[in-house]
Coordinates of C-alpha atoms in Angstrom, one line a residue:
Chain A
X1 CA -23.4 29.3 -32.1
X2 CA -20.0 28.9 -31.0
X3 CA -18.9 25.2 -31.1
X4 CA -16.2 23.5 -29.5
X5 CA -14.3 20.5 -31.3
X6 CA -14.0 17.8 -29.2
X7 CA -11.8 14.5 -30.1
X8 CA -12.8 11.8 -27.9
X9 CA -10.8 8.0 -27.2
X10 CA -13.4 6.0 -29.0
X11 CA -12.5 1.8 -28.0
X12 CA -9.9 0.0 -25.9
X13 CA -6.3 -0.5 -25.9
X14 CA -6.4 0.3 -29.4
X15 CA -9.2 2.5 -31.0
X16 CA -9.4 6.0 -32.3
X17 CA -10.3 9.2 -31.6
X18 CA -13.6 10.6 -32.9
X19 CA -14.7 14.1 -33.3
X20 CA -17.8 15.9 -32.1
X21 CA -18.9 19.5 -32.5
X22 CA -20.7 20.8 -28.7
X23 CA -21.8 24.3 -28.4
X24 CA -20.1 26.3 -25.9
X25 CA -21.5 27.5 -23.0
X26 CA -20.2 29.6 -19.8
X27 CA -18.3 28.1 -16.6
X28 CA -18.7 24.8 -19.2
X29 CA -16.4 21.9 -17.2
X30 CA -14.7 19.1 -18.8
X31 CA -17.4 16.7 -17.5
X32 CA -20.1 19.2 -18.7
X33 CA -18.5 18.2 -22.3
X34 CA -17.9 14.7 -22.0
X35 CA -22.0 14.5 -20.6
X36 CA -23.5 16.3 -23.4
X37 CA -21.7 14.4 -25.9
X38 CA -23.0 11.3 -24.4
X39 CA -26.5 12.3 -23.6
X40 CA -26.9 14.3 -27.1
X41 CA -24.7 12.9 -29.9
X42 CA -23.0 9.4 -29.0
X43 CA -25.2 7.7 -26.2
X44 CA -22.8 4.4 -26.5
X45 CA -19.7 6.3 -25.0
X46 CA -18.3 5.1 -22.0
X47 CA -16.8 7.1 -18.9
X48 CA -16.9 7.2 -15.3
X49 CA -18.0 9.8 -12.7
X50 CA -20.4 10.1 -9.6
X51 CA -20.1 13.3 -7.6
X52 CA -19.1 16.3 -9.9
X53 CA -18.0 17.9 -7.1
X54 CA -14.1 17.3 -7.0
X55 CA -14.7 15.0 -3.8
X56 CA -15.1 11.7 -5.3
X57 CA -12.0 11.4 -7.6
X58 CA -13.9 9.1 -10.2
X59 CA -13.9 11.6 -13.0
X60 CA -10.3 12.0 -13.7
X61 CA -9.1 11.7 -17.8
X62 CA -6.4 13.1 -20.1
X63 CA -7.4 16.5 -21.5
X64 CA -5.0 17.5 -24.1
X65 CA -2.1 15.4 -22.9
X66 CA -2.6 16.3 -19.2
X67 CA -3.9 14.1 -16.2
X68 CA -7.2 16.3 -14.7
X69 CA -10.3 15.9 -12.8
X70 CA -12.6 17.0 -15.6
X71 CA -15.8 18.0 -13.0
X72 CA -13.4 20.9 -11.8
X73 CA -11.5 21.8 -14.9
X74 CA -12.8 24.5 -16.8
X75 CA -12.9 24.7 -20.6
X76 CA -11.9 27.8 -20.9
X77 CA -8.6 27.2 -18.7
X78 CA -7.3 24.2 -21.2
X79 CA -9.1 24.5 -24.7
X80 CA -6.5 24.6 -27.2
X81 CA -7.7 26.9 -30.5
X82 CA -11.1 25.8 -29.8
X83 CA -10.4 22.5 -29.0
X84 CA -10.4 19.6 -27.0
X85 CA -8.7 16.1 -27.0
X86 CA -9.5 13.4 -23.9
X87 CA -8.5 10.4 -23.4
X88 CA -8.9 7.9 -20.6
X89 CA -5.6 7.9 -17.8
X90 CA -2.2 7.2 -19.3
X91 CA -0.4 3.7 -17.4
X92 CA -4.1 1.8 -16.9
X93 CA -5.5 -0.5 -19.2
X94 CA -8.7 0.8 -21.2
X95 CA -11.5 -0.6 -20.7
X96 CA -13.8 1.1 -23.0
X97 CA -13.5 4.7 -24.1
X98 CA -12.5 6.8 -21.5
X99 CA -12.8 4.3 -18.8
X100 CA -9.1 3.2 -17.4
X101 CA -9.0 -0.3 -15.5
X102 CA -8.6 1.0 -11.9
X103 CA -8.0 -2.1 -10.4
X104 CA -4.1 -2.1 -10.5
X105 CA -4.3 1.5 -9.3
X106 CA -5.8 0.1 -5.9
X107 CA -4.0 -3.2 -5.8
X108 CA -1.1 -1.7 -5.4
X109 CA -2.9 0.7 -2.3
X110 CA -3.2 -2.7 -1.0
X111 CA 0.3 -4.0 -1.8
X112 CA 1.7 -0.6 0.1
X113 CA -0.9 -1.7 3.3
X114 CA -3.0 1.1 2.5
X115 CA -5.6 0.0 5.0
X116 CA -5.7 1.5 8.8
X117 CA -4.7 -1.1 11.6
X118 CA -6.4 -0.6 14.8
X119 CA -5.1 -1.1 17.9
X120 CA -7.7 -0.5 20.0
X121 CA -11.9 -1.0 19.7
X122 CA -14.8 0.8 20.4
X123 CA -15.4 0.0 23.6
X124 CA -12.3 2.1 24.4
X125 CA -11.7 6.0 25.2
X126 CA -11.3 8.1 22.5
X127 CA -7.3 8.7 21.1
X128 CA -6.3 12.1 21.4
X129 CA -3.9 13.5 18.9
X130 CA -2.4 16.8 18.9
X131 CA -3.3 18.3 15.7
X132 CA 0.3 20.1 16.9
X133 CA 2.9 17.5 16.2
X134 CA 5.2 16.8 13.8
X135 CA 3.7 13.3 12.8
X136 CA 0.1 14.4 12.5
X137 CA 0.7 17.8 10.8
X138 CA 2.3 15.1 8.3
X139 CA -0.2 13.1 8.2
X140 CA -2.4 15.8 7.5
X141 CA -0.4 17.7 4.9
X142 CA -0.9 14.0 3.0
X143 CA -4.4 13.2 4.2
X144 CA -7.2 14.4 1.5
X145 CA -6.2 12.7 -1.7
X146 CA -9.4 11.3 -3.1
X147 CA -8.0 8.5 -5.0
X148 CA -8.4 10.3 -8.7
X149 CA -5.4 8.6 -10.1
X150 CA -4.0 11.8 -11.8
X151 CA -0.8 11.3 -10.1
X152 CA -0.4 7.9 -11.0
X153 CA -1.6 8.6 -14.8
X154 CA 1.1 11.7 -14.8
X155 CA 4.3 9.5 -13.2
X156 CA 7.2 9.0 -15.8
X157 CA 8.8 5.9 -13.2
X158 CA 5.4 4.0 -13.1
X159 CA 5.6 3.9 -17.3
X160 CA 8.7 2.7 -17.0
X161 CA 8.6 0.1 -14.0
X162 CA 5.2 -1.0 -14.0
X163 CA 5.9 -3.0 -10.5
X164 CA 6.2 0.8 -9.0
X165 CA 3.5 1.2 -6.5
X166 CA 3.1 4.6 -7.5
X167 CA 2.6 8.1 -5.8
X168 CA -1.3 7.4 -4.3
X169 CA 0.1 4.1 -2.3
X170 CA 2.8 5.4 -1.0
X171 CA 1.4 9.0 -0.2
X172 CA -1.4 6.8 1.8
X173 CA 1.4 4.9 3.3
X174 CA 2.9 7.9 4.4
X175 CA 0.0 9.2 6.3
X176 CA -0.7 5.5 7.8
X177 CA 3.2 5.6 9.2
X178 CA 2.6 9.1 10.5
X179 CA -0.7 8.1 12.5
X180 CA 0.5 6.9 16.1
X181 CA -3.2 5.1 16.6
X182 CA -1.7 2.5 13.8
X183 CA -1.0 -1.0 14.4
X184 CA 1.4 -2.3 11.6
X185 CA 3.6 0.8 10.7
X186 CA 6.6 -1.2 11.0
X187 CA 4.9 -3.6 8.5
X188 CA 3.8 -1.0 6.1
X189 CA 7.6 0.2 5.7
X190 CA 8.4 -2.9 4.8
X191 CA 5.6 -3.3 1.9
X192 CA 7.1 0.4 0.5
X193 CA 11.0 -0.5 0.9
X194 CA 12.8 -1.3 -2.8
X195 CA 12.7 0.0 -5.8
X196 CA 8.9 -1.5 -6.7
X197 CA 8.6 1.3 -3.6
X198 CA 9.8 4.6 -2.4
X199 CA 13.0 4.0 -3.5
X200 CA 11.9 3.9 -7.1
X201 CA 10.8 7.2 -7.2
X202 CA 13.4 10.1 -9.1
X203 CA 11.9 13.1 -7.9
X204 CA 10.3 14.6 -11.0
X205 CA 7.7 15.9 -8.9
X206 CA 4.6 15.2 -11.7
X207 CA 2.5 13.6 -9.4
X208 CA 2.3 16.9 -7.1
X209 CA 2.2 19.2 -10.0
X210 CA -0.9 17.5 -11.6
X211 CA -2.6 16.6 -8.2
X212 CA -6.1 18.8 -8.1
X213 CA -5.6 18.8 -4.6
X214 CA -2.3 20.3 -4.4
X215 CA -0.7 17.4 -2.7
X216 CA 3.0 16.7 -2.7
X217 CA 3.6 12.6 -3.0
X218 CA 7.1 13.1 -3.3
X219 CA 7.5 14.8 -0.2
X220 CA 5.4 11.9 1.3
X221 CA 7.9 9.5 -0.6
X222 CA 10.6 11.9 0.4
X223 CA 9.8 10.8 3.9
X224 CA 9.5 7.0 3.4
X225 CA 13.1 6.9 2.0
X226 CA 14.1 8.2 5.1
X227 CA 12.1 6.0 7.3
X228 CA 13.3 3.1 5.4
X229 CA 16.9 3.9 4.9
X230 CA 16.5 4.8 9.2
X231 CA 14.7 1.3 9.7
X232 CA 17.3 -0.2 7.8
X233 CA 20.3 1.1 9.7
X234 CA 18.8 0.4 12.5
X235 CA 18.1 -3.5 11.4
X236 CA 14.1 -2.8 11.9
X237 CA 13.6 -3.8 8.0
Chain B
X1 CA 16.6 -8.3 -3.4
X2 CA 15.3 -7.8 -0.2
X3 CA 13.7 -4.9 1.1
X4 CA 16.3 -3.8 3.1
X5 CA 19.1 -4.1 1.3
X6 CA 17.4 -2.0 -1.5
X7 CA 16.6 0.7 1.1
X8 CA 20.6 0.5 2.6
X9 CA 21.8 0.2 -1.2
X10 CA 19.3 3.8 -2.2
X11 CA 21.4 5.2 1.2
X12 CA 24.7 4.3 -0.2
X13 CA 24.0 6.0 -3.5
X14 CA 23.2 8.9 -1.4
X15 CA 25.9 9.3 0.7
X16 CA 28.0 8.8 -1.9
X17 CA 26.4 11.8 -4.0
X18 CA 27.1 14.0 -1.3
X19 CA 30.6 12.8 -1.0
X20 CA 31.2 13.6 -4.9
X21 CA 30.0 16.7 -4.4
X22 CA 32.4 17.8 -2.0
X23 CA 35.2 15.8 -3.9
X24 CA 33.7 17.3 -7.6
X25 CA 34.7 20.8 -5.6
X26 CA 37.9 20.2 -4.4
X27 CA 38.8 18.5 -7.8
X28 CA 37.8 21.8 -9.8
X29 CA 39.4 23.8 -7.3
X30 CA 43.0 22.0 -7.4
X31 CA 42.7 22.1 -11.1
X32 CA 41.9 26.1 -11.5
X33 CA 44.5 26.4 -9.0
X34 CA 47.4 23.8 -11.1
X35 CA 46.4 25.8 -14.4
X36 CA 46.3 29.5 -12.9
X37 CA 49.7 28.7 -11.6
X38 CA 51.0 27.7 -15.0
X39 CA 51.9 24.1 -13.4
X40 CA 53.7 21.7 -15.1
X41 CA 53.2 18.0 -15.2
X42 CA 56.4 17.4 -13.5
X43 CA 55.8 20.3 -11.2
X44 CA 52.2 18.9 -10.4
X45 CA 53.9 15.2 -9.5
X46 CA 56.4 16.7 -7.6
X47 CA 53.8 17.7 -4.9
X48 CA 51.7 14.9 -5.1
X49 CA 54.1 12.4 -4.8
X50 CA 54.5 11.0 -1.3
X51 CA 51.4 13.6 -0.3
X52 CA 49.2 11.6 1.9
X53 CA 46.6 14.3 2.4
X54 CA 45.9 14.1 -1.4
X55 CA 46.4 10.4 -1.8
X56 CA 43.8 10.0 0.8
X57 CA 41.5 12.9 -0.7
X58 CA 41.4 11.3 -4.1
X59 CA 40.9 7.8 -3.0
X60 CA 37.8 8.7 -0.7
X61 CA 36.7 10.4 -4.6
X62 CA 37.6 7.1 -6.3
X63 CA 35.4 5.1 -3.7
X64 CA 33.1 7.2 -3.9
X65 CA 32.3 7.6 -7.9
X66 CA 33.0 3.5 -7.6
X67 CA 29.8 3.5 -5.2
X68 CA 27.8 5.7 -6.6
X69 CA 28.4 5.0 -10.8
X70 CA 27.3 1.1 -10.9
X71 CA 24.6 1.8 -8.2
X72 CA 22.9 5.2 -10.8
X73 CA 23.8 2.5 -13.4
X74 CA 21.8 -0.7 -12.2
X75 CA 18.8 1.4 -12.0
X76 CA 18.8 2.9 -15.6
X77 CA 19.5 -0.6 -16.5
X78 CA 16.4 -1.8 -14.8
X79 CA 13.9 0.8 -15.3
X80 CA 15.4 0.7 -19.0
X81 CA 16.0 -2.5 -20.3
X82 CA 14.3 -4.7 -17.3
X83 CA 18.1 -5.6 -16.4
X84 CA 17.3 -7.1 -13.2
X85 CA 17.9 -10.3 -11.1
X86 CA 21.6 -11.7 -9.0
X87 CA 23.3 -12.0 -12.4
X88 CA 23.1 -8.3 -13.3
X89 CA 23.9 -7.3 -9.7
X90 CA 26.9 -9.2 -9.6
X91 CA 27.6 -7.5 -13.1
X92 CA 27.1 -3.9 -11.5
X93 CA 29.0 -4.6 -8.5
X94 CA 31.8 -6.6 -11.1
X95 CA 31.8 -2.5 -12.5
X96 CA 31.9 -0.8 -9.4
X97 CA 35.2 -2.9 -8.3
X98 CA 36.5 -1.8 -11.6
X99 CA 36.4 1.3 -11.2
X100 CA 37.7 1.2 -8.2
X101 CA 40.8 -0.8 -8.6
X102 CA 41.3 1.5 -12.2
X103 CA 40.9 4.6 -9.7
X104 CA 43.3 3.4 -6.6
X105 CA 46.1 2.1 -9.1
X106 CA 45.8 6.0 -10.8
X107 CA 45.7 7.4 -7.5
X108 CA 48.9 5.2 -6.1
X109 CA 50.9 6.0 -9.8
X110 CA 50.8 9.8 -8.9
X111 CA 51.5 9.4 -5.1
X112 CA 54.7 6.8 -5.9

């Protein structure tokens, strides 16, 4: 039978990696791996996923030194000599295994106002937004990240300034200032000025590399540096 | 430091860039010129002095390098070391003005 050796994040902060022989199979995912090691050889490991569709974004660990959503990574595509290594999310605190903390990953949605602000209830007529202009083809380009933390797990400036919200805040951010049915964009460009914010990031473009839905945070970040640096010309900030 | 002065401080360092980049240019292009031409030093001062078109062209480089150096500077130092807070601004800005006193006072000894 032919066997693929896995090395698996055994513990918390600190820990080990342990190593487990699973036969290989065809179209085999990531996840496929991780749940027949659990359900077949180590029933104490811990991890984390719910859909295994690529929709819910729960599922997301380091497989041989790379950020990925593992229901929708192939083995074939990122075994190296027969091998695999994983390992929870780089720049989260371990829980257990290969289970990252995701608290500070969402805190800091919040920090960046993450949440929509309505203006108007449901009593009242329908908004209708051209799916043609500039803001909403924006907002769209930005809109269908599913909160995996990849891109936050892959970004060099969060390692080094831990403050930094990070690419998923401000990407949302980004969409939120783009939707004209929004209530506190002014607000929310004040939560994402400095360099804890968009000004902190440097461009090294990880977070849209990694990103399993092909997103481009900078280009979102790209555009809060300019609505900032606008706003603040423009004493709005 | 408040959010807005970050956000006109990240504009600065811009603006700056795109300043150096035009003054890198014309720097490299005065120098390939002065050594194609087999210029001497005194031949070199001779045109400079009392040139206010170059005088003004180097000083708009000075101001901008003194802008943009401390400003690259402060962040490395931050994201680096955790050098952050009023007494390591007014130690970057302390820099900057360095710079740009250093860079004027060469500037005016080649246009006297």
């Amino acid at each position: 039978m032919d066997l693929l050796r896995v090395k698996i994040w055994r513990g918390g902060e600190s820990g080990g990696f342990a190593t487990y022989d699973v036969p290989r199979q065809g179209d085999q995912t990531v996840l496929d791996v991780v749940t027949y090691i659990q359900r077949q050889l180590e029933p104490s490991l811990a991890y984390r996923f719910a859909c295994r569709v690529g929709m819910c974004g729960s599922c997301a660990m380091t497989v041989n030194g790379v950020a990925r959503w593992t229901c929708r990574t192939h083995v074939a595509k990122v075994e190296i000599d027969g091998g695999l290594e994983i390992a929870p999310l780089r720049n989260l605190p371990v829980i257990k295994d290969l289970v990252a903390d995701m608290r500070e990953f969402f805190g800091k949605w919040k920090k960046a106002r993450g949440h929509f602000v309505a203006t108007a209830t449901r009593r009242d007529e329908f908004a209708r937004i051209s799916p043609e202009t500039p803001q909403r083809k924006a907002a769209d380009a930005a809109i269908e990240c599913i909160g995996c933390g990849v891109c936050y797990a892959s970004c060099d400036t969060v390692s080094w300034n831990p403050e930094y919200l990070g690419p998923a805040a401000l990407n949302r951010a980004w969409t939120l200032f783009n939707d004209v049915r929004d209530g506190a964009r002014a607000e929310r460009l004040q939560d994402v000025a400095g360099d804890a914010g968009c000004q902190g990031c440097h461009t090294h473009l990880s977070c849209g590399e990694r990103c399993p839905k092909r997103l481009q945070p900078t280009a979102a970040i790209a555009g809060l540096k300019r609505a900032t640096a606008l706003a603040a010309m423009r004493g709005k900030l | 430091m408040s959010a807005r002065r970050e956000a006109l401080l990240w504009l600065a360092q811009r603006a700056s860039a795109m300043l150096l980049a035009a003054c890198v240019l014309l720097h490299l292009a005065t120098m390939v010129y002065a050594v194609r031409s087999g210029l001497s030093a005194a031949a070199i001062l001779g045109r400079t002095g009392g040139n206010l078109a170059w005088a003004a062209a180097y000083a708009t480089f000075v101001l901008a390098v003194a802008v943009h150096a401390p400003l690259g500077l402060r962040s490395v130092c931050t994201e680096w070391f955790g050098w952050r807070g009023r007494a390591w601004d007014a130690a970057f800005l302390g820099f900057g003005l360095l710079l740009a006193l250093a860079g004027w006072r060469a500037v005016w000894g080649v246009f006297q």
